[in-house]
PDB file of N, CA and C in Angstrom:
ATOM      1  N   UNK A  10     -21.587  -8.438  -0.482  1.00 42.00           N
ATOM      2  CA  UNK A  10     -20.387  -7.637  -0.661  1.00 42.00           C
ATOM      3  C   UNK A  10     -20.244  -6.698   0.526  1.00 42.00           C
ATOM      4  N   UNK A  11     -19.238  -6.505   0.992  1.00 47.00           N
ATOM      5  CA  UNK A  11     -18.803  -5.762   2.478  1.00 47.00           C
ATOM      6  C   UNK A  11     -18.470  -4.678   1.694  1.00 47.00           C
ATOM      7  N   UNK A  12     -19.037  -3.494   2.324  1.00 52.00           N
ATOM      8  CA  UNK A  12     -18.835  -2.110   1.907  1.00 52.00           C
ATOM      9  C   UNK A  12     -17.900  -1.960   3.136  1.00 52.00           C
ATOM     10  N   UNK A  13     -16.649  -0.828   3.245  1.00 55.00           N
ATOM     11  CA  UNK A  13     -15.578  -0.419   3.626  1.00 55.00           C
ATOM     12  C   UNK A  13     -16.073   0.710   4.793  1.00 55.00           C
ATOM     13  N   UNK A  14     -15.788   0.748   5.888  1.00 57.00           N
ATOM     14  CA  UNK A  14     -16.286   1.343   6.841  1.00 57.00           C
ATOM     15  C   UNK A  14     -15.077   2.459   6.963  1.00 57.00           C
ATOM     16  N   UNK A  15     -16.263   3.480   6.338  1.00 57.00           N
ATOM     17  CA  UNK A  15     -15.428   5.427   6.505  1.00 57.00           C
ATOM     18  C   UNK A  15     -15.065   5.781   7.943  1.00 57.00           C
ATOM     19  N   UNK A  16     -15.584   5.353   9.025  1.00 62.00           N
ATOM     20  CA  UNK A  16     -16.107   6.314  10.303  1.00 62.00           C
ATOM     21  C   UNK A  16     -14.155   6.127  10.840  1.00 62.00           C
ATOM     22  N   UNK A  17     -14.347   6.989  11.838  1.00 61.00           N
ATOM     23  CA  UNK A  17     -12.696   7.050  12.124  1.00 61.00           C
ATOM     24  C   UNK A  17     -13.071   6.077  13.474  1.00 61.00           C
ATOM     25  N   UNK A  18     -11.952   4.895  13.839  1.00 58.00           N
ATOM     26  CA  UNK A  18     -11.921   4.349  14.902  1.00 58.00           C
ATOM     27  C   UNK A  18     -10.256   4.691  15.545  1.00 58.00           C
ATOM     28  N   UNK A  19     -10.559   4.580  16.965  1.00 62.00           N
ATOM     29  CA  UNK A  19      -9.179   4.256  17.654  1.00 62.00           C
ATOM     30  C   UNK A  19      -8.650   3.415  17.553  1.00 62.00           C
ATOM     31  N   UNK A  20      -7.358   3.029  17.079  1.00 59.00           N
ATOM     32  CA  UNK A  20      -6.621   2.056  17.196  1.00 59.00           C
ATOM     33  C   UNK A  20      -5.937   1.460  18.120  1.00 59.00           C
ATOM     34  N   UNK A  21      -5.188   0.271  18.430  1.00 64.00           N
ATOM     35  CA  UNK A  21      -4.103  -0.120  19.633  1.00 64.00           C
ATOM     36  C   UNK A  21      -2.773   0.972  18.960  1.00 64.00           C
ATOM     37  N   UNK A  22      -2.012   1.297  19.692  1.00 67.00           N
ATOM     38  CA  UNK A  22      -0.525   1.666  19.762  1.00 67.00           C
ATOM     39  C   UNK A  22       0.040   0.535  19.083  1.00 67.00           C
ATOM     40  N   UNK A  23       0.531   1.303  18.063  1.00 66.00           N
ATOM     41  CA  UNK A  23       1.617   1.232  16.653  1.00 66.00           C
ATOM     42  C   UNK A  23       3.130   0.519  17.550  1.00 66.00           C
ATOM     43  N   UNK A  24       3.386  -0.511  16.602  1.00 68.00           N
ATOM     44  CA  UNK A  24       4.716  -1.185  17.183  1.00 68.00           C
ATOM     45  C   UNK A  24       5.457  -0.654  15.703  1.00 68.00           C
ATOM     46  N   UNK A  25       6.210   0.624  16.400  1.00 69.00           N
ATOM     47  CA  UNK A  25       6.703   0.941  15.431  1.00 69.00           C
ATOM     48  C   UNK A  25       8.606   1.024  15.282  1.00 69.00           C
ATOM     49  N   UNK A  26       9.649   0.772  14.235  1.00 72.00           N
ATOM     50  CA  UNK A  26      11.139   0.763  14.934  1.00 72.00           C
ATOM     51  C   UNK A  26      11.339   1.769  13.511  1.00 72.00           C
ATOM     52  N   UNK A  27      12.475   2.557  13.931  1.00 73.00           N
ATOM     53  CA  UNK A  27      13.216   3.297  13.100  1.00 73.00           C
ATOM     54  C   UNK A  27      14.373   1.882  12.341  1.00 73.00           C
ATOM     55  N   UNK A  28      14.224   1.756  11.492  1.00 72.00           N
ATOM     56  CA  UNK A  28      14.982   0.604  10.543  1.00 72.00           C
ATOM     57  C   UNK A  28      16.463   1.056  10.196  1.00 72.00           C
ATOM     58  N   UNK A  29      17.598   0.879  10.736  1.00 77.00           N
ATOM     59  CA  UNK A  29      18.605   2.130  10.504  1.00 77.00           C
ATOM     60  C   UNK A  29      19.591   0.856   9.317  1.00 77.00           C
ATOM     61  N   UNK A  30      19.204  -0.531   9.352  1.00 78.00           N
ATOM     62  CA  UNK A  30      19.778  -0.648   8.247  1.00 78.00           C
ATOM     63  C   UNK A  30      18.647  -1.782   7.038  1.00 78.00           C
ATOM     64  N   UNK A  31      18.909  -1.827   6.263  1.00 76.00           N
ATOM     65  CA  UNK A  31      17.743  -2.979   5.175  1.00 76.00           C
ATOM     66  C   UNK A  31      17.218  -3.812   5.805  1.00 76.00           C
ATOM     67  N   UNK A  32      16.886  -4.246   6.220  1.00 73.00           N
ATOM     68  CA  UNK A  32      16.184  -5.766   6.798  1.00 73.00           C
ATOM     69  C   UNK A  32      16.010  -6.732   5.241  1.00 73.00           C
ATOM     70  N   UNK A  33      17.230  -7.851   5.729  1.00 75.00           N
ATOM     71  CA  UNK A  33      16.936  -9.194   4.307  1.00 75.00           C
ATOM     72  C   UNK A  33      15.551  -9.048   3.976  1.00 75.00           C
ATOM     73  N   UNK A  34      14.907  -9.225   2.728  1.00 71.00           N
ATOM     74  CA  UNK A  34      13.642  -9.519   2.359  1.00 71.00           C
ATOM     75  C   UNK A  34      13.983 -10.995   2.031  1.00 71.00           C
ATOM     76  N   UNK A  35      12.511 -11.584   2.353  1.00 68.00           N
ATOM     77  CA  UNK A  35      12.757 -13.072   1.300  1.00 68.00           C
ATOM     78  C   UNK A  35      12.068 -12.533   0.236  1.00 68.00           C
ATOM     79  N   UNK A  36      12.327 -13.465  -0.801  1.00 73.00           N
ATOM     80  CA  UNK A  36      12.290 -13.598  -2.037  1.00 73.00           C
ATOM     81  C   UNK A  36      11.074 -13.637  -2.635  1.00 73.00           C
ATOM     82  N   UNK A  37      10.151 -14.337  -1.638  1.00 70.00           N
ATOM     83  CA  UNK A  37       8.661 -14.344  -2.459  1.00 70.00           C
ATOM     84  C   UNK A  37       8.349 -14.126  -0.746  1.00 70.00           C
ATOM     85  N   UNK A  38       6.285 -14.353  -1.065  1.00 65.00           N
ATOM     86  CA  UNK A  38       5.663 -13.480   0.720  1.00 65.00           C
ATOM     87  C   UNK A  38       5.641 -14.534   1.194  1.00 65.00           C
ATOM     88  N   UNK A  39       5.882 -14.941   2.752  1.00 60.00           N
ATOM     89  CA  UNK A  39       5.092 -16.149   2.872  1.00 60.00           C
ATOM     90  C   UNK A  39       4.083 -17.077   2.889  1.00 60.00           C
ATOM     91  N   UNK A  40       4.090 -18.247   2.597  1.00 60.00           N
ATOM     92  CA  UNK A  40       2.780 -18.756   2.499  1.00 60.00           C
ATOM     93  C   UNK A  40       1.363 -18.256   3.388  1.00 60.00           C
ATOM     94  N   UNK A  41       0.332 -18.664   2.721  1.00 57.00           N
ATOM     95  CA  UNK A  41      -0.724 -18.295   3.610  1.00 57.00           C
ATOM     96  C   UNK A  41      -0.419 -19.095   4.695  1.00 57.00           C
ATOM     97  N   UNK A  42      -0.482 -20.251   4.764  1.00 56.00           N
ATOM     98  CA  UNK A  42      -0.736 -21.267   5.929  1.00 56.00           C
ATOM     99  C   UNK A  42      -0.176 -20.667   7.464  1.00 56.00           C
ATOM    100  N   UNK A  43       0.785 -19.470   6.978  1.00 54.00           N
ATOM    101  CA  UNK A  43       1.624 -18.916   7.927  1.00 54.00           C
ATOM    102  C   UNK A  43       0.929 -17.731   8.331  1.00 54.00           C
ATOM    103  N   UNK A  44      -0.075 -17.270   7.791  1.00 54.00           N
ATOM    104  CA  UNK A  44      -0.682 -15.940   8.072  1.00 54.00           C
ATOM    105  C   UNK A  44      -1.259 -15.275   9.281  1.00 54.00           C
ATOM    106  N   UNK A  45      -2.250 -16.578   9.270  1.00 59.00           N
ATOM    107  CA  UNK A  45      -3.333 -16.459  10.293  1.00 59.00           C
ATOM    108  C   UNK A  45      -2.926 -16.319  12.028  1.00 59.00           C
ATOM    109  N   UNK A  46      -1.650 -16.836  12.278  1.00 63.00           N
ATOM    110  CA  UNK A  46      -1.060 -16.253  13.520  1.00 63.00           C
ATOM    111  C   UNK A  46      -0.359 -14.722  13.576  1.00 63.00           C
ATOM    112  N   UNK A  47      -0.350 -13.758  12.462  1.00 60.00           N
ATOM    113  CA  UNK A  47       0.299 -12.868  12.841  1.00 60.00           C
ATOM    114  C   UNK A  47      -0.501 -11.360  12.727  1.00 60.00           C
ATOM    115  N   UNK A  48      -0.084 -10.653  13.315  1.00 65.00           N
ATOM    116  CA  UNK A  48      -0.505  -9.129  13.831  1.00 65.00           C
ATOM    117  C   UNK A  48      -1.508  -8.552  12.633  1.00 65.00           C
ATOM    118  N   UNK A  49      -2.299  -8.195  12.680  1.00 72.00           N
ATOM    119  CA  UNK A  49      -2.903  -7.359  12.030  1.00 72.00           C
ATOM    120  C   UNK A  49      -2.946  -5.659  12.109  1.00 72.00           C
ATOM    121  N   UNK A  50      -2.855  -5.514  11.238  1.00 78.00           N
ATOM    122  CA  UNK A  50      -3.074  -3.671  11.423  1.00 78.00           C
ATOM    123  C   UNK A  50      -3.091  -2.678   9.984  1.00 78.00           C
ATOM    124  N   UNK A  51      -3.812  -1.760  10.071  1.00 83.00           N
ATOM    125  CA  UNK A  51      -3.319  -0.953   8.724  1.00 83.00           C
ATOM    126  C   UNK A  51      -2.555   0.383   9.218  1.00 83.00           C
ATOM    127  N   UNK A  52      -1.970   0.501   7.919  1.00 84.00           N
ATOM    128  CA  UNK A  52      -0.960   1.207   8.108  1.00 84.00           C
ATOM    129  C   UNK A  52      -1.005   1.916   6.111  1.00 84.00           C
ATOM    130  N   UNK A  53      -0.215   3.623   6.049  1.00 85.00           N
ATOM    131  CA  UNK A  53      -0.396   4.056   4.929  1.00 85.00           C
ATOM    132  C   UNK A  53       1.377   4.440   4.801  1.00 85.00           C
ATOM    133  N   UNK A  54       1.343   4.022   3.588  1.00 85.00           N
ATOM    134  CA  UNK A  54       3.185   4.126   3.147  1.00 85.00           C
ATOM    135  C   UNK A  54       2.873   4.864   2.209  1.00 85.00           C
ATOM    136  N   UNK A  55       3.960   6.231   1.859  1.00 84.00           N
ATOM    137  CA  UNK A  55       4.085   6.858   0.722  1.00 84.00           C
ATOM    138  C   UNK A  55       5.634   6.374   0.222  1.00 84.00           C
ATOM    139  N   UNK A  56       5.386   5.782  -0.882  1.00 83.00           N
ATOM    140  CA  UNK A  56       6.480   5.434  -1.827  1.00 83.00           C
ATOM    141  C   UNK A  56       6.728   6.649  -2.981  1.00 83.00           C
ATOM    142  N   UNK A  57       7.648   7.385  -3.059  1.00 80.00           N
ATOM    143  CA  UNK A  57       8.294   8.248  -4.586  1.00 80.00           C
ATOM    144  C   UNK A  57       8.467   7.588  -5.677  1.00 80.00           C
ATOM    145  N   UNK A  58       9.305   6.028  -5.281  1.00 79.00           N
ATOM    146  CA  UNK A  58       9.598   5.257  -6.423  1.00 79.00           C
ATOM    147  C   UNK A  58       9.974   4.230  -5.950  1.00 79.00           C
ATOM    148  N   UNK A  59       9.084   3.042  -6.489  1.00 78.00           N
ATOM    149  CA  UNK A  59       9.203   1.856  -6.005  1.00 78.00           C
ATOM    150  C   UNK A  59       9.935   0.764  -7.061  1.00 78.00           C
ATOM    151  N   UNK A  60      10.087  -0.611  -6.070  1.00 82.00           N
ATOM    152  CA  UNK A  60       9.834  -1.458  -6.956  1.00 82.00           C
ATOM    153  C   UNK A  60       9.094  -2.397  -6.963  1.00 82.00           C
ATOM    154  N   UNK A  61       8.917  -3.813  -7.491  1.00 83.00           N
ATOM    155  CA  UNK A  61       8.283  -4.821  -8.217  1.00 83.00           C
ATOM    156  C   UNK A  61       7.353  -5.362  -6.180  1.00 83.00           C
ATOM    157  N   UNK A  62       6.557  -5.204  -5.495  1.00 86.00           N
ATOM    158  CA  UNK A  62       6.228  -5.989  -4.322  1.00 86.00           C
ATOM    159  C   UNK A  62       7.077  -5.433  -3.435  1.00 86.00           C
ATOM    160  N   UNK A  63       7.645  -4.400  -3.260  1.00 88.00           N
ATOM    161  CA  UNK A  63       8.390  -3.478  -2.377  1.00 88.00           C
ATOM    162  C   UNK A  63       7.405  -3.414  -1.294  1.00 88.00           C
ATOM    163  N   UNK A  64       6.284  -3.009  -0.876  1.00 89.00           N
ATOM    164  CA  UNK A  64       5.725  -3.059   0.123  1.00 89.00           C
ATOM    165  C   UNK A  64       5.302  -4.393   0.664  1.00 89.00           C
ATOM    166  N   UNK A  65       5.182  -5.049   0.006  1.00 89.00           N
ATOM    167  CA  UNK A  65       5.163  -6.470   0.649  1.00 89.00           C
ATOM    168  C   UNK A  65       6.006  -7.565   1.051  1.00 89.00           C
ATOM    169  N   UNK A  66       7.366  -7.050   0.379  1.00 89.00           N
ATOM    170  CA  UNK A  66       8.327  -7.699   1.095  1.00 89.00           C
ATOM    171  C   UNK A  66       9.208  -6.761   2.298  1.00 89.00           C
ATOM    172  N   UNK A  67       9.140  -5.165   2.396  1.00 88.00           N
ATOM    173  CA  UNK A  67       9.130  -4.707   3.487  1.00 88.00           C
ATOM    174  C   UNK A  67       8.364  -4.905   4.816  1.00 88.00           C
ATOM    175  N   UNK A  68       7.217  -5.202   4.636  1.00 86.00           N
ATOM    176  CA  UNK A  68       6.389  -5.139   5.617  1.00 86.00           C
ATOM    177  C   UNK A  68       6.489  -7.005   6.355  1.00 86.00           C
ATOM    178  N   UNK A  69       6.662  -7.646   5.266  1.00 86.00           N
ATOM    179  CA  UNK A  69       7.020  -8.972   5.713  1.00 86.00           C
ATOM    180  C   UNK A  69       8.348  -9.445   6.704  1.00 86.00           C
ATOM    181  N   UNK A  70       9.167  -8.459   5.913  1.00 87.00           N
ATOM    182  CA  UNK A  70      10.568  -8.489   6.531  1.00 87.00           C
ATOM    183  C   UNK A  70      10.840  -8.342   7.975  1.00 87.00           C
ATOM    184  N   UNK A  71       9.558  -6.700   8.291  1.00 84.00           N
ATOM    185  CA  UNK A  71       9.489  -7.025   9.828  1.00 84.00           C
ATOM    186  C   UNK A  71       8.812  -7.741  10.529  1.00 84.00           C
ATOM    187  N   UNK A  72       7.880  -8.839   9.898  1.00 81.00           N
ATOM    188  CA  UNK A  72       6.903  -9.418  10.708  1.00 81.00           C
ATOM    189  C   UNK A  72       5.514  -9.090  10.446  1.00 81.00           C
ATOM    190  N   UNK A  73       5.198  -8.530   9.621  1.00 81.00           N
ATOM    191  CA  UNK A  73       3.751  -7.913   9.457  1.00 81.00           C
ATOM    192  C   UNK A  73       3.815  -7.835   7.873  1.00 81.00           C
ATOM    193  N   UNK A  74       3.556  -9.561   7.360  1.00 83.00           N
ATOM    194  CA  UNK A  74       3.460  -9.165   6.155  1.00 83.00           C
ATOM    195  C   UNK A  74       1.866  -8.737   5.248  1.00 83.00           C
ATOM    196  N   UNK A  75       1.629  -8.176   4.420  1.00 87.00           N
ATOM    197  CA  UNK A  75       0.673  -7.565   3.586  1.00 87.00           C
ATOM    198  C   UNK A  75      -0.663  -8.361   3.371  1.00 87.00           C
ATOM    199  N   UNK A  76      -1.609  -8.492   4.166  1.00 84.00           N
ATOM    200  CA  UNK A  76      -2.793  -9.326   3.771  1.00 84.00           C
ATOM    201  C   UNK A  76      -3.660  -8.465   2.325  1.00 84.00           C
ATOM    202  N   UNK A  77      -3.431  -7.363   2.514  1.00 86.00           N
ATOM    203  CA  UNK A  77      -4.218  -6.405   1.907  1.00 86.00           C
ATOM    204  C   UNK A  77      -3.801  -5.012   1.393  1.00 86.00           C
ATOM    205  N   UNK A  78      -3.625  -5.058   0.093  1.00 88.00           N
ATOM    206  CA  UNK A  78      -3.110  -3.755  -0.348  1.00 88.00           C
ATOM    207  C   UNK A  78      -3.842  -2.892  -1.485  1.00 88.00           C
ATOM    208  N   UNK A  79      -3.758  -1.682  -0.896  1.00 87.00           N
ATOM    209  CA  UNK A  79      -4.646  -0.554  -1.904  1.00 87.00           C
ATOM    210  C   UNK A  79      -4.405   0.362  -1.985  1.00 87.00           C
ATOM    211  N   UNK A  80      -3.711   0.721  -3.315  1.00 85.00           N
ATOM    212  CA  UNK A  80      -3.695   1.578  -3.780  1.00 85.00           C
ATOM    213  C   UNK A  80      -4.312   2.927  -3.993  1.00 85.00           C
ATOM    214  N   UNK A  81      -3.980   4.026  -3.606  1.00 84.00           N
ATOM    215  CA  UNK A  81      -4.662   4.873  -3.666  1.00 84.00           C
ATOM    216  C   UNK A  81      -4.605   6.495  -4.163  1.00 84.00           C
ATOM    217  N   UNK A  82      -3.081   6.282  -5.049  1.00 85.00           N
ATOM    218  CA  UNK A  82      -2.838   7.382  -6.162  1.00 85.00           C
ATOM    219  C   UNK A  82      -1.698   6.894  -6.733  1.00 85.00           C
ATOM    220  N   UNK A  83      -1.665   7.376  -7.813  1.00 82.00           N
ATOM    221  CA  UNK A  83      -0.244   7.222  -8.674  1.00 82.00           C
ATOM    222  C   UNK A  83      -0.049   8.652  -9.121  1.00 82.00           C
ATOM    223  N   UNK A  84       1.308   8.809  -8.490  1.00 78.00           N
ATOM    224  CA  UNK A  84       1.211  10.155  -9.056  1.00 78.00           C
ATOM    225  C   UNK A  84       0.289  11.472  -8.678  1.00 78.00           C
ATOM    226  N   UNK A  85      -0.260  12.283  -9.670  1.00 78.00           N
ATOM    227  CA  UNK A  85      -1.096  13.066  -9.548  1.00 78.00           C
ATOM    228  C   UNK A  85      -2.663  12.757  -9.342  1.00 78.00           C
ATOM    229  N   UNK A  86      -2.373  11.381  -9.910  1.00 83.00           N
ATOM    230  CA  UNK A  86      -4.122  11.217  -9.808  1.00 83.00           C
ATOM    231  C   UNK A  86      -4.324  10.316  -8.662  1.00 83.00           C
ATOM    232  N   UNK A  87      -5.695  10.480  -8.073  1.00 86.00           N
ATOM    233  CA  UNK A  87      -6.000   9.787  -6.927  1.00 86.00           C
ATOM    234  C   UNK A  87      -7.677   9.156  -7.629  1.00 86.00           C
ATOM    235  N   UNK A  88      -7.815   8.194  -6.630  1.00 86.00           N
ATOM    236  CA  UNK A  88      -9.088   7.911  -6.580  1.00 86.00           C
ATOM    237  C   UNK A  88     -10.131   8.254  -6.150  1.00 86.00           C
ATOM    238  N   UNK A  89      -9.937   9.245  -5.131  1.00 86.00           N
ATOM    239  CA  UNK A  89     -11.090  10.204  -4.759  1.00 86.00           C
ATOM    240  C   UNK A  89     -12.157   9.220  -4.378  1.00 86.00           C
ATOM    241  N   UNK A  90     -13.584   9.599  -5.171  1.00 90.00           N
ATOM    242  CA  UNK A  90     -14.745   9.301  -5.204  1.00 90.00           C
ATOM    243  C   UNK A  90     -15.157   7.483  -5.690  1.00 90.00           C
ATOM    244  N   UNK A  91     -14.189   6.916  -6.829  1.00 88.00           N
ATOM    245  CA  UNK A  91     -13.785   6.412  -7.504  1.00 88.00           C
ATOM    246  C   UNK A  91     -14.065   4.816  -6.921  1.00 88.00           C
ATOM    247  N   UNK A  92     -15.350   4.174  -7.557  1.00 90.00           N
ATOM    248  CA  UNK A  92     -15.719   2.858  -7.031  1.00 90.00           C
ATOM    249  C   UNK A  92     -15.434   1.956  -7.406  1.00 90.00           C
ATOM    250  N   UNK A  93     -15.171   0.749  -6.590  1.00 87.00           N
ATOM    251  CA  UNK A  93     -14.391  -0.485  -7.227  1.00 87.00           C
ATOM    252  C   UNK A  93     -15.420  -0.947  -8.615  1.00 87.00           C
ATOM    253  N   UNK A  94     -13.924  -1.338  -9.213  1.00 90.00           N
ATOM    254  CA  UNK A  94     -14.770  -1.824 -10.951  1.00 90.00           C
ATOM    255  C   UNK A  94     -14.926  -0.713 -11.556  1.00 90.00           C
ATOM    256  N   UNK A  95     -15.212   0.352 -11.378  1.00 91.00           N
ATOM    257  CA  UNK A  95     -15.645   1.562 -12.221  1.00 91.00           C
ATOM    258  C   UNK A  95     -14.019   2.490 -12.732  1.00 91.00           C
ATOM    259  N   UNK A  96     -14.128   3.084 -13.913  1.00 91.00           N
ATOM    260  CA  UNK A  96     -12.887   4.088 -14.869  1.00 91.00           C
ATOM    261  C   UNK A  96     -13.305   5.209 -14.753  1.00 91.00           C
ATOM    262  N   UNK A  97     -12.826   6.424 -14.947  1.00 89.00           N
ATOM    263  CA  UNK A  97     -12.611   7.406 -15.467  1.00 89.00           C
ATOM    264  C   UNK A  97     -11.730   7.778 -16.539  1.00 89.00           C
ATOM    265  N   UNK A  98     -11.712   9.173 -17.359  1.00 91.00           N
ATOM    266  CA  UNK A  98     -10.854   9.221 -18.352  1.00 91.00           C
ATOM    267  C   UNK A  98     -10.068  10.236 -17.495  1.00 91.00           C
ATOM    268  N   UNK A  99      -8.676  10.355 -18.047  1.00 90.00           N
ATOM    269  CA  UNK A  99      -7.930  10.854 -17.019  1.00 90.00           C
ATOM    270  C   UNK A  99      -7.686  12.328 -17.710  1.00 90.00           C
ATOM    271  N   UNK A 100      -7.551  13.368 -17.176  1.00 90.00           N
ATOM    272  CA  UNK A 100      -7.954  14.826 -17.377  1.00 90.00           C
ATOM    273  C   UNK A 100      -6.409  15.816 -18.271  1.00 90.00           C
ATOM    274  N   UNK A 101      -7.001  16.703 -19.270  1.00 93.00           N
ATOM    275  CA  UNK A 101      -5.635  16.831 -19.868  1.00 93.00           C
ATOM    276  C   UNK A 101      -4.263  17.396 -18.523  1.00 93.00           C
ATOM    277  N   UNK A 102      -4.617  17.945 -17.607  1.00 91.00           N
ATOM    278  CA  UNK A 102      -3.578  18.246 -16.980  1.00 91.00           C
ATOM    279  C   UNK A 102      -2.970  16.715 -16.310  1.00 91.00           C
ATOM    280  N   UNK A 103      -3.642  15.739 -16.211  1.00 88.00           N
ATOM    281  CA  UNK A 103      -3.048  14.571 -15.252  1.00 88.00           C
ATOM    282  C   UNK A 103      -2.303  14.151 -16.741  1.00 88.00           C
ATOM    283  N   UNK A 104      -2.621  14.317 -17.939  1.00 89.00           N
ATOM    284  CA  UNK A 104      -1.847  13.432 -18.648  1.00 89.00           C
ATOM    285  C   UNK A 104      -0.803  14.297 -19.041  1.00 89.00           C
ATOM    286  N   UNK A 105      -0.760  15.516 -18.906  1.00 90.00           N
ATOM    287  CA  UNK A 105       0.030  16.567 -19.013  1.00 90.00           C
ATOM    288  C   UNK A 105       1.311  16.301 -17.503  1.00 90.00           C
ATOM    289  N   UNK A 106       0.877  15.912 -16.316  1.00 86.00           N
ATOM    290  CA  UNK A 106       1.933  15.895 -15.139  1.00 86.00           C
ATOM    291  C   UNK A 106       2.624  14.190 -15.480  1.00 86.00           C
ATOM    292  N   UNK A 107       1.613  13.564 -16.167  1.00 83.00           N
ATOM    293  CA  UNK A 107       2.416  12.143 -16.052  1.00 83.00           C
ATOM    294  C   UNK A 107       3.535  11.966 -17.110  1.00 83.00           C
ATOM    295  N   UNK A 108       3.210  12.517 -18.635  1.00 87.00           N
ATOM    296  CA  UNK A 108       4.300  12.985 -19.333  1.00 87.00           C
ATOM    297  C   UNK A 108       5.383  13.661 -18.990  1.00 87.00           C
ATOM    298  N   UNK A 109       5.429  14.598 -18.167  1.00 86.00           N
ATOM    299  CA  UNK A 109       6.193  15.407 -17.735  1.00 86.00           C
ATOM    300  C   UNK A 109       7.147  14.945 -16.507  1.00 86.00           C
ATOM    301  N   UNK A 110       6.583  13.949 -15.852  1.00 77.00           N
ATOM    302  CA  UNK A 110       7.627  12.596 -14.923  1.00 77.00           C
ATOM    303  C   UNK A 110       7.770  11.577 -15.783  1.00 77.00           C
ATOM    304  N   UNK A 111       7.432  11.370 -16.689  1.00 76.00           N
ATOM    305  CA  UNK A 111       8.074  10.230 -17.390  1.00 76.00           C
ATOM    306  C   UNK A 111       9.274  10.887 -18.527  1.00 76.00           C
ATOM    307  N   UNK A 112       9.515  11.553 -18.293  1.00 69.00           N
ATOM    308  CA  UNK A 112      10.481  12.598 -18.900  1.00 69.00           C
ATOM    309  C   UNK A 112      10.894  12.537 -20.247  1.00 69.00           C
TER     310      UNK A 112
END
């Protein structure tokens, strides 16, 4: 099992465009068979409110679609410390802020 490497590295320069209108999504991601020739990189998106594969058909749309996605808060709660496979119970104030957005 590959443990996730913390240490901070330099990256190449971000190919990045200001999107000034939607870019078509397709409909589903593309096949794998199509994968293995294209760009790699990570990158962190904050979404307010999404929908159903929203980041994966954005990121596809420009050319860099999603090999790998992780989640890493909903809401108020984050994962912190929090190891793959393993729960916590979630704390009265987090169930107190999630009631309180679900209105």
């Amino acid at each position: 099992m590959r443990q996730r490497d913390s240490r901070h590295h330099f990256a190449q320069p971000a190919q990045v465009r200001v999107l000034t209108n939607a870019p078509s999504m397709p409909d589903r991601p593309v096949p794998i068979r199509f994968w293995k020739n294209v760009p790699t990189a990570w990158i962190a998106i904050t979404l307010y409110e999404g929908i159903n594969r929203q980041v994966r058909r954005m990121t596809a749309a420009v050319g860099h679609p999603t090999l790998r996605l992780i989640r890493i808060a909903i809401g108020p709660m984050t994962l912190g410390t929090l190891q793959p496979g393993k729960w916590r119970a979630l704390t009265p104030e987090e169930i107190t802020e999630i009631l309180r957005h679900a209105g």
